Amino acid sequence: MPRIAVDAMGGDHAPREVVLGAVDAAEAGHDIVLVGDRSRIELVLGETGADVAIADASEVIEMGADAASAIRERKDASISVAARLVSSGEAAALVSAGSTGAAMAAASFLIGRIDGVSRPAIASMFPGGKIVLDSGANLSCRPEHLVQFAVMGAALAATKLGIERPRVGLLNIGEEAGKGRDLEREAYPLLAEVPSIEFVGNVEGRDVGSDRVDVIVSDGFTGNVLLKTAEGAAKLLLGLVVETLSGPELADKMAAIVPALGDVRHRLDPESYGGAHLLGTMGVVVIAHGSSSRRAVANAIGMASDEAAHGLVERITRDIGAVHSLAGA
Amino acid sequence: MPRIAVDAMGGDHAPREVVLGAVDAAEAGHDIVLVGDRSRIELVLGETGADVAIADASEVIEMGADAASAIRERKDASISVAARLVSSGEAAALVSAGSTGAAMAAASFLIGRIDGVSRPAIASMFPGGKIVLDSGANLSCRPEHLVQFAVMGAALAATKLGIERPRVGLLNIGEEAGKGRDLEREAYPLLAEVPSIEFVGNVEGRDVGSDRVDVIVSDGFTGNVLLKTAEGAAKLLLGLVVETLSGPELADKMAAIVPALGDVRHRLDPESYGGAHLLGTMGVVVIAHGSSSRRAVANAIGMASDEAAHGLVERITRDIGAVHSLAGA
C-alpha cells in the first residue's frame, strides 16, 4: 500500500475534518502520514482513539496568499513538508484541501515535473467518469500543451477507469475540423498523431453528458468555465425539478421521490469524487476542494492511493516520452 | 407593428417549417414578409390558406458555405434580400434559421453596424431570462469588445426584460478582481466605468443558475462553451432523474410525474426562446437554431417583433454613445 502524505493544515475545515477524513481512510486500510502542527493533529486524533503517523510542519499557507512566493519563503509549511516527503520517496502521493496555487507550486518546485511535461495540469472528474483537463492551472496555452494534457488525461483514464486507449476530444465550438481559435486549429492535427490516445476530434460543451469521449482537453480558462457551468446548470435543473414536483397535486408523491432525488444529488456531488488530480509531477497529487468535509478528504486519499498503486506517474512518463520521440522523428 | 423580414430558405427544415412558423406568427398579429423562392413558399402557404407577404429571392446560402464570400457573390440570396429590406427601412427586423455565419455577414455588410460598435455579438437567452454574450460570433476579443458586449447585452435586458439598469457580470474563473487572463483583468476596470450597467464584477460558470446577474459577458469561444455545457449538463441530469425515478419501487409514482418533468424540459427547451439576438447592427436580427421547428420560428419572429417595438437598436445606439463619450473624456 503506497504511503499518502496528507496536508493536515490545508482547507476551510483544517485540521479537524482533514484529520477525521484521514482516520476514516486509515481504517479503510490506507497508509497515511498527516503533515502539520502535531499538537493540533493529536488533539483531533485523541477524540477518535486512532493512531495515524504525523510529520511535523510549523507553518501554514493561507488561501489567497501569493502561492509561488509563499512556497519559497515558508520552508516549513505543511504543504511543502508533504511535498518533500513525496520527493524523497517517503510517500507516493500528496493530498491537500488547501490553496490550489500553493499545492501546484509545491508540487512543481519540490516534487518536480515529469521529464517532457512543460505544464502540469489539473484534471477534474465528471459524473460518469469523464475527465476534463486543464481545469484551471494554465489559463493560456499553446497547442503542444494541449497535446501533453491529452496524454496525461488519457493516462489517468487508463489507470483510474481501466480504459486501455482512452477516447480524447478537443473542446471546441463545433465538431468540424477547422473550427475554433488558432489554439484549437493548430492542436487538432497534433492530437491526431498521439499514439496513446484515440483522438475523436472536436467535442462541444454538451459532450459533458455524452458517451463519445473519455477525456476532454482544453485550456485551463475554458475548462474551468465548463466545470463550473455544468455544476451550476445541474443545480438549477435539480431545483426546477424539485420545485415542479412539489406542486400541490404532486405533494403526496414527493415523500417517495425525495430520497431518489437525493441519490441523484449524491451522484453529482463533487465530494464523492474527492478532488482533482494535478498531473505532470513526479508523484500523485490530489487537490481536494477547500470546503472538503471528512468524507471528501477520505475519498481524496482513496483516489490518491489508488492512482499511486496503479502507476499513474509511470504511465504518464512512458506516454509523454512516446510523444517526444514522435516530435523528434 | 414593425414588419419582420423572415428568411424563408434558411434552416434544416426550410422552407416548410419556416413558412408554417410565419403563418402562426402572422395569425398572432405579427407583420411578416417571407423572403425566398416564391413558388415554394406559396406551395406551403396554400396548404394553410393563410396570406403572408412574399419578397422574391432566387438564391440560397447553404450551411457550411464560406459565409463572407457567399454573401458577396450571391446578391440574390434570401438572407441578403431580407437584410436589404431592413437596410432600406421596409422591415425593422430580420429572422433567419439559416447559417449563423451568413446571417452575421449579411447583417454586417448589408444592414451595417451601429456607430461605435466594432464587433456585433450573439446574445443567447438562458432559462430564467439571463443573457449570455458573446456566444460565438467573436472567438478572440479585446477588453473594449467586452465593454461593448456589456452595453449591448444590458440594452437587450432593458428592452426585453424591463430591467432599467441590468446587472452585468464578467465571466471568469473566480470572483476576486484580478482573476483571469489579461483579457478579463483589463476588461474589469473598464466595465466598472460603464454608466448604463450595474457591474457586479466577476461571475463564474455556476452563475448561470444564480440570481445575482442579468447579463454575462465573455469572449465568444468561452460563451459558446458555457451555453453548450449548460445544455449538456441539464440533459445529463434530467436523464439521471428519469432513470432514478424509473426504478421498480417508484414506477407507480411515475405516471403522475412524467408530465411534470415534461414541463421542466419545456422550460429548458431552447425552442421556447426562439433564437439568439445578433446585437450591434442597425436592425433587430434574430438567429434561430438551424433545426428550428414551426414553433421555434414563430417564437423567433415574436422575439424580433417585440425588440423592434421596444426600441432595442435605439437603446444600443444611445448607450454605446455614452461609453464613447466616456472614453473620449
XYZ file of C-alpha atoms in Angstrom:
658
model
C 0.000 0.000 0.000
C 1.600 3.314 -1.044
C 2.005 5.903 1.695
C -0.030 9.121 1.314
C 1.196 12.457 2.708
C -1.853 14.465 3.790
C -1.575 18.224 4.317
C -3.433 18.355 7.627
C -3.466 22.161 7.736
C -4.987 22.894 4.306
C -8.682 23.610 3.808
C -11.501 25.618 5.342
C -12.109 22.977 7.997
C -8.498 22.030 8.726
C -7.147 20.387 10.666
C -10.305 18.842 12.090
C -12.113 17.488 9.004
C -8.831 16.579 7.342
C -7.654 14.538 10.317
C -11.047 12.843 10.658
C -11.057 12.011 6.947
C -7.560 10.576 7.293
C -8.680 8.468 10.235
C -11.522 7.030 8.120
C -9.146 6.334 5.243
C -6.632 4.711 7.602
C -9.370 2.471 8.959
C -10.163 1.511 5.351
C -6.567 0.311 5.085
C -4.722 3.283 3.583
C -1.223 4.168 4.768
C -1.162 7.819 5.791
C 1.154 10.415 7.250
C -0.528 13.595 8.477
C 1.624 16.698 7.983
C 1.233 19.751 10.184
C 1.004 21.069 13.722
C 1.499 17.934 15.860
C -0.381 19.143 18.908
C -3.446 20.221 16.943
C -3.460 16.979 14.961
C -3.071 14.888 18.106
C -5.970 16.711 19.713
C -8.330 15.513 16.971
C -6.742 12.063 16.804
C -7.236 11.763 20.566
C -11.003 12.116 20.164
C -11.082 9.152 17.840
C -8.551 6.936 19.541
C -6.987 6.252 16.133
C -3.248 6.115 15.552
C -2.008 7.830 12.387
C 1.607 8.821 11.673
C 2.446 12.542 11.925
C 5.200 14.594 10.273
C 5.853 17.974 11.866
C 5.365 21.216 9.978
C 5.269 24.528 11.810
C 3.845 26.817 9.134
C 0.656 27.101 7.057
C -0.009 28.768 3.701
C -3.338 30.544 3.813
C -5.858 30.629 0.978
C -5.294 33.733 -1.128
C -1.578 34.066 -0.349
C 0.732 34.525 -3.339
C 1.432 30.838 -3.757
C 4.793 30.842 -5.501
C 6.456 33.260 -3.096
C 4.812 31.648 -0.059
C 6.284 28.280 -1.064
C 9.727 29.868 -1.439
C 9.573 31.698 1.886
C 7.846 29.218 4.208
C 10.122 26.216 4.038
C 8.270 24.541 6.892
C 4.744 24.985 5.523
C 2.655 21.813 5.802
C 2.141 21.574 2.028
C 5.897 21.932 1.448
C 6.843 19.319 4.033
C 4.267 16.967 2.489
C 5.674 17.600 -0.997
C 9.206 16.867 0.217
C 8.018 13.541 1.640
C 6.935 12.645 -1.908
C 10.120 13.995 -3.423
C 12.266 11.892 -1.061
C 10.227 8.762 -1.746
C 8.885 8.526 1.812
C 5.402 8.998 0.378
C 3.999 8.174 -3.071
C 1.242 10.760 -3.146
C 0.184 14.098 -1.742
C -3.341 15.169 -0.774
C -4.267 18.746 0.114
C -7.508 20.662 0.572
C -5.566 23.904 0.890
C -4.806 26.597 -1.692
C -4.693 25.122 -5.201
C -1.971 27.571 -6.154
C 0.161 26.527 -3.176
C -0.293 22.836 -3.972
C 0.665 23.455 -7.589
C 3.699 25.499 -6.619
C 4.822 22.968 -4.007
C 4.384 20.101 -6.441
C 6.234 21.889 -9.256
C 9.121 23.243 -7.182
C 9.574 20.461 -4.634
C 8.364 17.269 -6.308
C 9.333 18.363 -9.812
C 7.860 17.817 -13.248
C 7.953 14.582 -15.198
C 10.530 14.757 -17.976
C 8.880 16.218 -21.074
C 5.950 17.860 -19.265
C 6.102 21.631 -19.630
C 2.870 22.435 -17.800
C 1.313 20.330 -15.045
C -2.465 20.431 -15.424
C -5.485 19.927 -13.195
C -7.751 17.066 -14.224
C -11.281 17.043 -12.834
C -13.743 14.189 -12.849
C -17.277 14.367 -14.120
C -20.285 12.235 -13.219
C -19.945 9.094 -15.285
C -16.166 9.226 -15.023
C -15.333 11.702 -17.781
C -12.049 13.552 -17.233
C -11.680 17.254 -18.088
C -8.303 18.981 -18.196
C -6.861 21.521 -17.819
C -9.444 22.847 -15.408
C -7.621 25.887 -14.144
C -3.859 25.571 -13.803
C -2.933 27.107 -17.184
C -5.217 29.892 -18.330
C -3.466 30.444 -21.645
C -1.987 27.539 -23.552
C -0.112 26.666 -26.698
C -1.100 23.726 -28.909
C 1.721 21.499 -27.575
C 0.374 21.995 -24.050
C -2.977 20.596 -25.118
C -1.154 17.568 -26.530
C 0.505 16.998 -23.159
C -2.854 17.379 -21.419
C -4.291 14.743 -23.748
C -1.501 12.290 -22.925
C -1.773 12.898 -19.184
C -5.564 12.777 -19.101
C -5.560 9.559 -21.088
C -3.030 8.040 -18.678
C -5.395 8.893 -15.817
C -8.348 7.363 -17.689
C -6.241 4.233 -18.214
C -5.146 3.816 -14.604
C -8.364 5.025 -12.994
C -11.030 3.694 -15.315
C -9.151 0.807 -16.893
C -9.554 2.131 -20.441
C -6.512 0.996 -22.404
C -6.817 3.503 -25.240
C -8.984 6.359 -23.991
C -11.038 8.465 -26.377
C -9.868 12.079 -26.203
C -11.795 15.055 -27.562
C -10.673 18.645 -28.102
C -13.110 21.132 -26.560
C -14.312 23.408 -29.336
C -17.330 25.356 -30.551
C -18.258 22.913 -33.292
C -17.409 19.407 -34.353
C -15.932 20.060 -37.788
C -12.143 20.175 -38.102
C -11.049 23.762 -38.686
C -13.404 25.180 -36.044
C -12.131 27.295 -33.183
C -9.326 29.675 -32.417
C -5.737 29.301 -33.618
C -5.129 27.203 -30.489
C -7.661 24.545 -31.444
C -6.905 24.602 -35.169
C -3.206 24.039 -34.504
C -3.708 21.457 -31.764
C -6.094 19.324 -33.838
C -3.541 17.734 -36.233
C -1.026 17.284 -33.396
C -3.586 15.397 -31.312
C -4.354 13.113 -34.245
C -0.738 11.884 -34.092
C -0.582 10.931 -30.403
C -0.097 7.144 -30.180
C -1.507 6.562 -26.675
C -4.932 8.057 -27.342
C -7.932 7.562 -29.602
C -8.461 11.123 -30.820
C -12.163 11.625 -31.589
C -11.747 15.177 -32.906
C -13.595 18.217 -31.658
C -16.184 17.897 -28.923
C -18.530 20.536 -27.548
C -19.671 21.580 -24.102
C -22.717 19.374 -24.486
C -20.463 16.310 -24.633
C -20.073 16.502 -20.852
C -23.188 14.344 -20.975
C -22.350 12.172 -23.987
C -20.848 8.720 -24.344
C -18.449 9.504 -27.166
C -15.427 10.676 -25.187
C -13.486 9.750 -22.034
C -11.177 12.765 -21.787
C -11.867 16.384 -22.798
C -8.836 18.657 -23.279
C -8.947 22.423 -23.150
C -7.019 25.448 -21.978
C -7.456 25.980 -18.236
C -9.712 29.012 -18.530
C -12.271 27.307 -20.738
C -12.036 24.023 -18.828
C -12.725 25.809 -15.561
C -15.749 27.564 -17.054
C -17.010 24.226 -18.388
C -16.814 22.551 -14.990
C -18.459 25.350 -13.071
C -21.161 25.797 -15.700
C -22.056 22.121 -15.565
C -22.263 22.374 -11.787
C -24.460 25.482 -11.983
C -26.731 24.063 -14.651
C -27.168 20.806 -12.728
C -28.124 22.699 -9.570
C -30.506 24.935 -11.498
C -32.192 21.950 -13.077
C -32.430 19.931 -9.884
C -34.033 22.975 -8.274
C -36.543 23.203 -11.124
C -37.364 19.514 -10.819
C -37.940 19.765 -7.081
C -39.993 22.939 -7.496
C -42.122 21.367 -10.213
C -42.681 18.132 -8.344
C -43.534 19.992 -5.146
C -46.714 21.470 -6.611
C -49.834 20.667 -4.547
C -51.137 17.987 -6.922
C -47.901 16.019 -6.626
C -47.103 16.651 -2.962
C -48.243 13.190 -1.889
C -45.893 11.594 -4.409
C -42.902 13.526 -3.153
C -42.417 11.507 0.006
C -41.369 8.557 -2.130
C -39.302 10.623 -4.516
C -37.209 12.853 -2.293
C -34.823 10.025 -1.345
C -34.401 9.145 -5.032
C -33.537 12.753 -5.898
C -31.100 12.677 -3.015
C -29.420 9.781 -4.795
C -29.141 11.861 -7.986
C -27.686 14.709 -5.955
C -25.189 12.289 -4.452
C -24.098 11.041 -7.863
C -23.423 14.627 -8.926
C -21.755 15.640 -5.682
C -18.118 16.690 -6.229
C -17.365 15.403 -2.710
C -17.985 11.860 -3.919
C -15.048 12.267 -6.262
C -12.743 13.517 -3.555
C -10.798 16.001 -5.597
C -8.932 16.846 -8.747
C -5.625 15.384 -9.887
C -2.669 17.609 -10.582
C -0.996 15.698 -13.406
C 2.578 16.016 -14.639
C 4.645 15.952 -11.453
C 6.815 13.104 -10.187
C 4.232 11.977 -7.654
C 0.487 11.604 -7.439
C -1.087 14.873 -6.288
C -4.764 15.207 -5.391
C -6.217 18.629 -4.674
C -9.453 18.424 -2.710
C -11.945 21.268 -2.557
C -11.208 23.880 0.117
C -14.540 23.193 1.785
C -13.875 19.439 1.951
C -15.637 17.518 4.671
C -14.338 14.427 6.406
C -15.943 12.286 3.696
C -14.393 14.293 0.836
C -10.939 14.044 2.431
C -11.289 10.283 2.881
C -12.342 9.956 -0.775
C -9.424 12.112 -1.919
C -6.990 9.905 -0.005
C -8.544 6.832 -1.571
C -8.161 8.358 -5.056
C -4.526 9.239 -4.435
C -3.741 5.815 -3.040
C -5.391 4.021 -5.967
C -3.510 6.075 -8.543
C -0.188 5.564 -6.814
C -0.866 1.818 -6.705
C -1.883 1.771 -10.386
C 1.283 3.513 -11.555
C -0.149 6.795 -12.852
C 3.188 8.624 -12.775
C 4.958 5.782 -14.558
C 2.284 5.677 -17.255
C 2.479 9.439 -17.884
C 6.268 9.219 -18.019
C 6.099 6.448 -20.636
C 3.402 8.086 -22.798
C 4.900 11.582 -22.716
C 8.149 10.003 -23.812
C 6.413 8.454 -26.824
C 5.059 11.845 -27.900
C 8.513 13.349 -27.647
C 10.043 10.606 -29.774
C 7.336 11.337 -32.326
C 8.106 15.056 -32.352
C 11.779 14.277 -32.688
C 11.267 11.807 -35.551
C -46.449 46.670 -35.508
C -42.921 46.545 -37.001
C -42.509 44.455 -40.141
C -40.295 41.371 -39.848
C -38.314 40.015 -42.824
C -38.127 36.223 -42.497
C -35.517 34.257 -44.457
C -37.831 31.518 -45.690
C -35.000 29.448 -47.180
C -32.722 29.214 -44.121
C -32.728 26.204 -41.790
C -32.744 22.427 -41.901
C -36.498 22.337 -42.417
C -36.843 25.329 -44.767
C -38.966 26.481 -46.347
C -41.735 24.342 -44.831
C -41.301 24.846 -41.071
C -40.249 28.460 -41.565
C -43.325 29.291 -43.592
C -45.605 27.468 -41.138
C -43.993 29.302 -38.210
C -44.505 32.593 -40.035
C -48.153 31.716 -40.616
C -48.604 31.108 -36.880
C -46.857 34.371 -36.042
C -48.965 36.258 -38.595
C -52.105 34.824 -37.053
C -50.823 36.072 -33.680
C -50.783 39.557 -35.213
C -47.194 39.971 -36.403
C -46.433 41.739 -39.685
C -44.242 39.483 -41.808
C -42.614 39.338 -45.213
C -41.305 35.914 -46.245
C -38.161 36.125 -48.377
C -37.234 33.373 -50.829
C -38.433 31.175 -53.670
C -41.997 32.386 -54.279
C -43.346 29.178 -55.737
C -42.025 27.009 -52.910
C -43.311 29.445 -50.297
C -46.730 29.645 -51.966
C -46.958 25.866 -52.017
C -46.755 25.743 -48.216
C -48.926 28.830 -47.762
C -51.536 27.198 -49.995
C -51.877 24.286 -47.556
C -52.764 26.653 -44.753
C -54.899 29.109 -46.652
C -53.017 31.943 -44.956
C -51.912 35.080 -46.761
C -48.403 36.319 -45.932
C -46.412 38.833 -47.992
C -43.538 37.429 -50.075
C -40.347 39.084 -51.353
C -38.579 37.206 -54.141
C -35.072 35.857 -53.730
C -33.674 33.342 -56.205
C -30.618 32.061 -54.327
C -29.874 30.262 -51.069
C -26.726 30.144 -48.930
C -26.202 26.628 -47.645
C -24.995 25.747 -44.168
C -21.227 25.330 -44.186
C -20.570 27.690 -47.123
C -17.901 30.334 -46.585
C -20.303 32.965 -45.340
C -18.488 36.181 -46.150
C -17.716 35.269 -49.747
C -21.159 33.723 -50.287
C -22.783 36.994 -49.216
C -20.558 38.925 -51.618
C -21.200 36.589 -54.538
C -24.884 35.715 -54.201
C -26.569 39.081 -54.333
C -29.995 37.483 -54.574
C -29.648 35.074 -51.653
C -32.711 35.037 -49.390
C -30.712 36.182 -46.346
C -29.257 39.094 -48.356
C -32.592 40.218 -49.757
C -34.048 40.071 -46.231
C -31.140 42.132 -44.884
C -31.617 44.744 -47.594
C -35.284 45.059 -46.614
C -34.078 46.035 -43.138
C -31.410 48.318 -44.514
C -33.951 50.170 -46.681
C -36.377 50.540 -43.785
C -39.027 48.306 -45.368
C -38.580 45.917 -42.449
C -37.456 46.575 -38.868
C -36.073 43.152 -38.126
C -34.607 40.052 -39.707
C -35.176 36.445 -38.664
C -33.192 33.520 -40.069
C -32.753 29.866 -39.149
C -30.014 29.523 -41.765
C -26.235 29.665 -41.420
C -25.205 31.836 -38.470
C -22.162 32.994 -40.385
C -24.249 34.047 -43.358
C -26.699 35.935 -41.150
C -23.807 37.704 -39.412
C -22.152 38.586 -42.704
C -25.420 39.788 -44.269
C -26.234 41.887 -41.217
C -22.754 43.406 -41.015
C -22.310 44.120 -44.735
C -25.863 44.971 -45.762
C -27.573 46.360 -42.652
C -24.411 47.854 -41.183
C -23.064 48.299 -37.681
C -24.327 50.799 -35.153
C -21.927 53.710 -34.820
C -19.338 52.848 -32.179
C -19.845 49.080 -32.307
C -16.713 47.346 -33.555
C -17.944 43.761 -33.187
C -21.557 42.649 -33.400
C -22.131 39.860 -30.896
C -24.538 36.979 -30.449
C -26.624 37.140 -27.279
C -28.298 33.936 -26.120
C -31.027 33.568 -23.549
C -30.939 31.252 -20.602
C -33.792 29.738 -18.604
C -34.870 32.418 -16.190
C -34.076 35.151 -18.695
C -30.337 35.501 -18.188
C -28.475 36.824 -21.253
C -25.058 35.478 -22.267
C -22.892 37.198 -24.882
C -20.868 36.810 -26.972
C -21.894 33.259 -27.602
C -19.929 32.569 -30.734
C -19.505 35.486 -33.130
C -16.079 36.638 -31.886
C -13.778 33.864 -30.741
C -10.954 36.167 -29.676
C -11.676 39.530 -28.152
C -10.010 42.613 -26.737
C -11.145 44.232 -23.485
C -13.006 47.043 -25.270
C -15.072 44.435 -27.119
C -16.260 43.008 -23.819
C -17.301 46.529 -22.802
C -19.391 46.824 -25.960
C -20.921 43.402 -25.294
C -21.861 44.575 -21.804
C -23.583 47.678 -23.144
C -25.439 45.752 -25.842
C -26.457 42.888 -23.559
C -27.714 45.338 -20.958
C -29.743 47.167 -23.608
C -31.361 43.830 -24.510
C -32.068 43.089 -20.843
C -33.657 46.528 -20.560
C -35.907 46.247 -23.598
C -36.704 42.540 -23.240
C -36.919 42.075 -19.507
C -37.742 45.621 -18.442
C -34.682 45.942 -16.207
C -33.686 49.594 -16.233
C -30.117 49.120 -15.004
C -29.193 45.489 -15.643
C -26.611 43.700 -13.524
C -23.692 42.631 -15.710
C -21.044 40.106 -14.703
C -17.715 39.279 -16.355
C -17.313 35.527 -16.910
C -14.178 34.443 -15.079
C -12.658 31.567 -13.126
C -13.076 33.184 -9.725
C -14.917 36.083 -8.178
C -11.997 38.138 -6.906
C -10.856 41.101 -9.018
C -7.510 40.261 -10.606
C -8.571 36.730 -11.582
C -8.391 35.518 -15.148
C -6.382 36.123 -18.283
C -5.126 39.509 -19.456
C -8.472 39.905 -21.246
C -10.508 39.727 -18.032
C -8.049 41.667 -15.892
C -8.016 44.550 -18.372
C -11.757 44.493 -19.050
C -12.683 44.577 -15.333
C -11.860 48.245 -14.604
C -13.338 49.343 -17.935
C -16.630 47.610 -17.159
C -16.773 49.314 -13.782
C -16.984 52.661 -15.601
C -19.904 51.898 -17.932
C -22.805 54.179 -16.965
C -25.702 52.111 -18.349
C -24.939 48.952 -16.374
C -24.638 47.770 -12.792
C -21.309 45.934 -12.952
C -21.316 43.149 -10.371
C -17.713 42.091 -11.030
C -16.578 38.603 -11.936
C -19.051 35.769 -12.167
C -18.415 32.075 -12.714
C -19.964 29.373 -14.839
C -22.102 28.330 -11.896
C -23.829 31.726 -12.007
C -25.894 30.505 -14.958
C -28.161 29.302 -12.167
C -27.819 32.208 -9.742
C -29.896 35.319 -9.107
C -27.032 37.792 -8.894
C -26.651 38.743 -12.530
C -28.815 39.525 -15.581
C -26.137 39.612 -18.272
C -22.915 37.570 -18.520
C -20.201 38.860 -20.854
C -17.439 36.745 -22.294
C -15.391 36.190 -25.417
C -17.341 34.181 -27.988
C -15.371 30.967 -27.563
C -15.930 30.742 -23.823
C -19.528 31.928 -24.069
C -20.288 29.242 -26.627
C -18.744 26.568 -24.421
C -20.771 27.843 -21.467
C -24.069 27.613 -23.336
C -23.462 24.170 -24.745
C -22.150 22.853 -21.436
C -25.240 24.048 -19.611
C -27.384 22.343 -22.238
C -25.399 19.115 -21.932
C -25.391 19.127 -18.152
C -29.129 19.774 -17.995
C -29.820 16.861 -20.350
C -27.474 14.608 -18.395
C -29.181 15.477 -15.141
C -32.692 15.160 -16.479
C -31.704 11.732 -17.776
C -30.373 10.777 -14.342
C -33.561 11.961 -12.671
C -35.756 9.968 -15.031
C -33.532 6.896 -14.676
C -33.574 7.142 -10.889
C -37.311 7.693 -10.655
C -38.000 4.847 -13.066
C -36.719 2.219 -10.679
C -39.292 -0.533 -9.935
C -40.207 0.763 -6.484
C -41.160 4.162 -7.897
C -42.707 3.078 -11.184
C -46.248 3.602 -9.943
C -45.409 7.187 -8.992
C -44.006 7.991 -12.427
C -47.358 8.213 -14.163
C -48.086 11.363 -12.193
C -44.614 12.771 -12.594
C -43.813 12.369 -16.257
C -45.981 15.328 -17.284
C -44.315 17.497 -14.634
C -40.858 16.590 -15.916
C -42.114 17.423 -19.375
C -42.850 20.882 -18.039
C -39.278 21.203 -16.758
C -38.000 20.055 -20.134
C -40.175 22.665 -21.784
C -38.822 25.438 -19.557
C -35.289 24.464 -20.567
C -36.080 23.993 -24.230
C -34.113 26.409 -26.441
C -37.032 26.356 -28.888
C -39.138 28.208 -26.335
C -36.740 31.111 -26.625
C -36.907 31.187 -30.402
C -33.336 32.143 -31.087
C -30.364 34.300 -30.325
C -30.041 38.011 -30.982
C -27.246 39.365 -33.117
C -26.621 42.705 -31.420
C -24.816 45.728 -32.835
C -26.306 46.142 -36.294
C -28.765 48.829 -37.424
C -31.718 46.478 -37.205
C -33.013 43.738 -34.954
C -31.562 40.391 -36.049
C -32.695 37.073 -34.577
C -30.830 33.896 -35.481
C -32.902 30.800 -34.823
C -31.389 27.351 -34.482
C -30.848 25.528 -37.774
C -33.137 22.729 -36.656
C -35.941 25.139 -35.783
C -39.451 23.770 -35.912
C -42.567 25.737 -36.748
C -42.924 26.665 -33.066
C -39.318 27.871 -32.766
C -39.694 30.025 -35.879
C -42.912 31.557 -34.570
C -41.198 32.318 -31.251
C -38.189 33.844 -33.022
C -40.481 36.127 -35.008
C -42.240 37.148 -31.799
C -38.889 37.960 -30.180
C -37.755 40.042 -33.145
C -41.049 41.899 -33.307
C -41.016 42.693 -29.582
C -37.459 44.013 -29.677
C -38.132 46.177 -32.708
C -41.219 47.590 -30.969
C -39.265 48.214 -27.764
C -36.510 50.180 -29.498
C -33.551 47.826 -28.973
C -31.440 49.383 -31.722
C -32.125 52.912 -30.475
C -31.191 51.922 -26.928
C -27.900 50.320 -28.007
C -27.121 53.381 -30.125
C -27.668 55.694 -27.150
C -25.749 53.591 -24.606
C -22.793 52.856 -26.880
C -22.566 56.587 -27.491
C -22.339 57.211 -23.733
C -19.428 54.778 -23.432
C -17.611 56.515 -26.249
C -18.060 59.941 -24.669
C -16.600 58.414 -21.509
C -13.575 57.068 -23.364
C -13.125 60.430 -25.059
C -13.356 62.417 -21.796
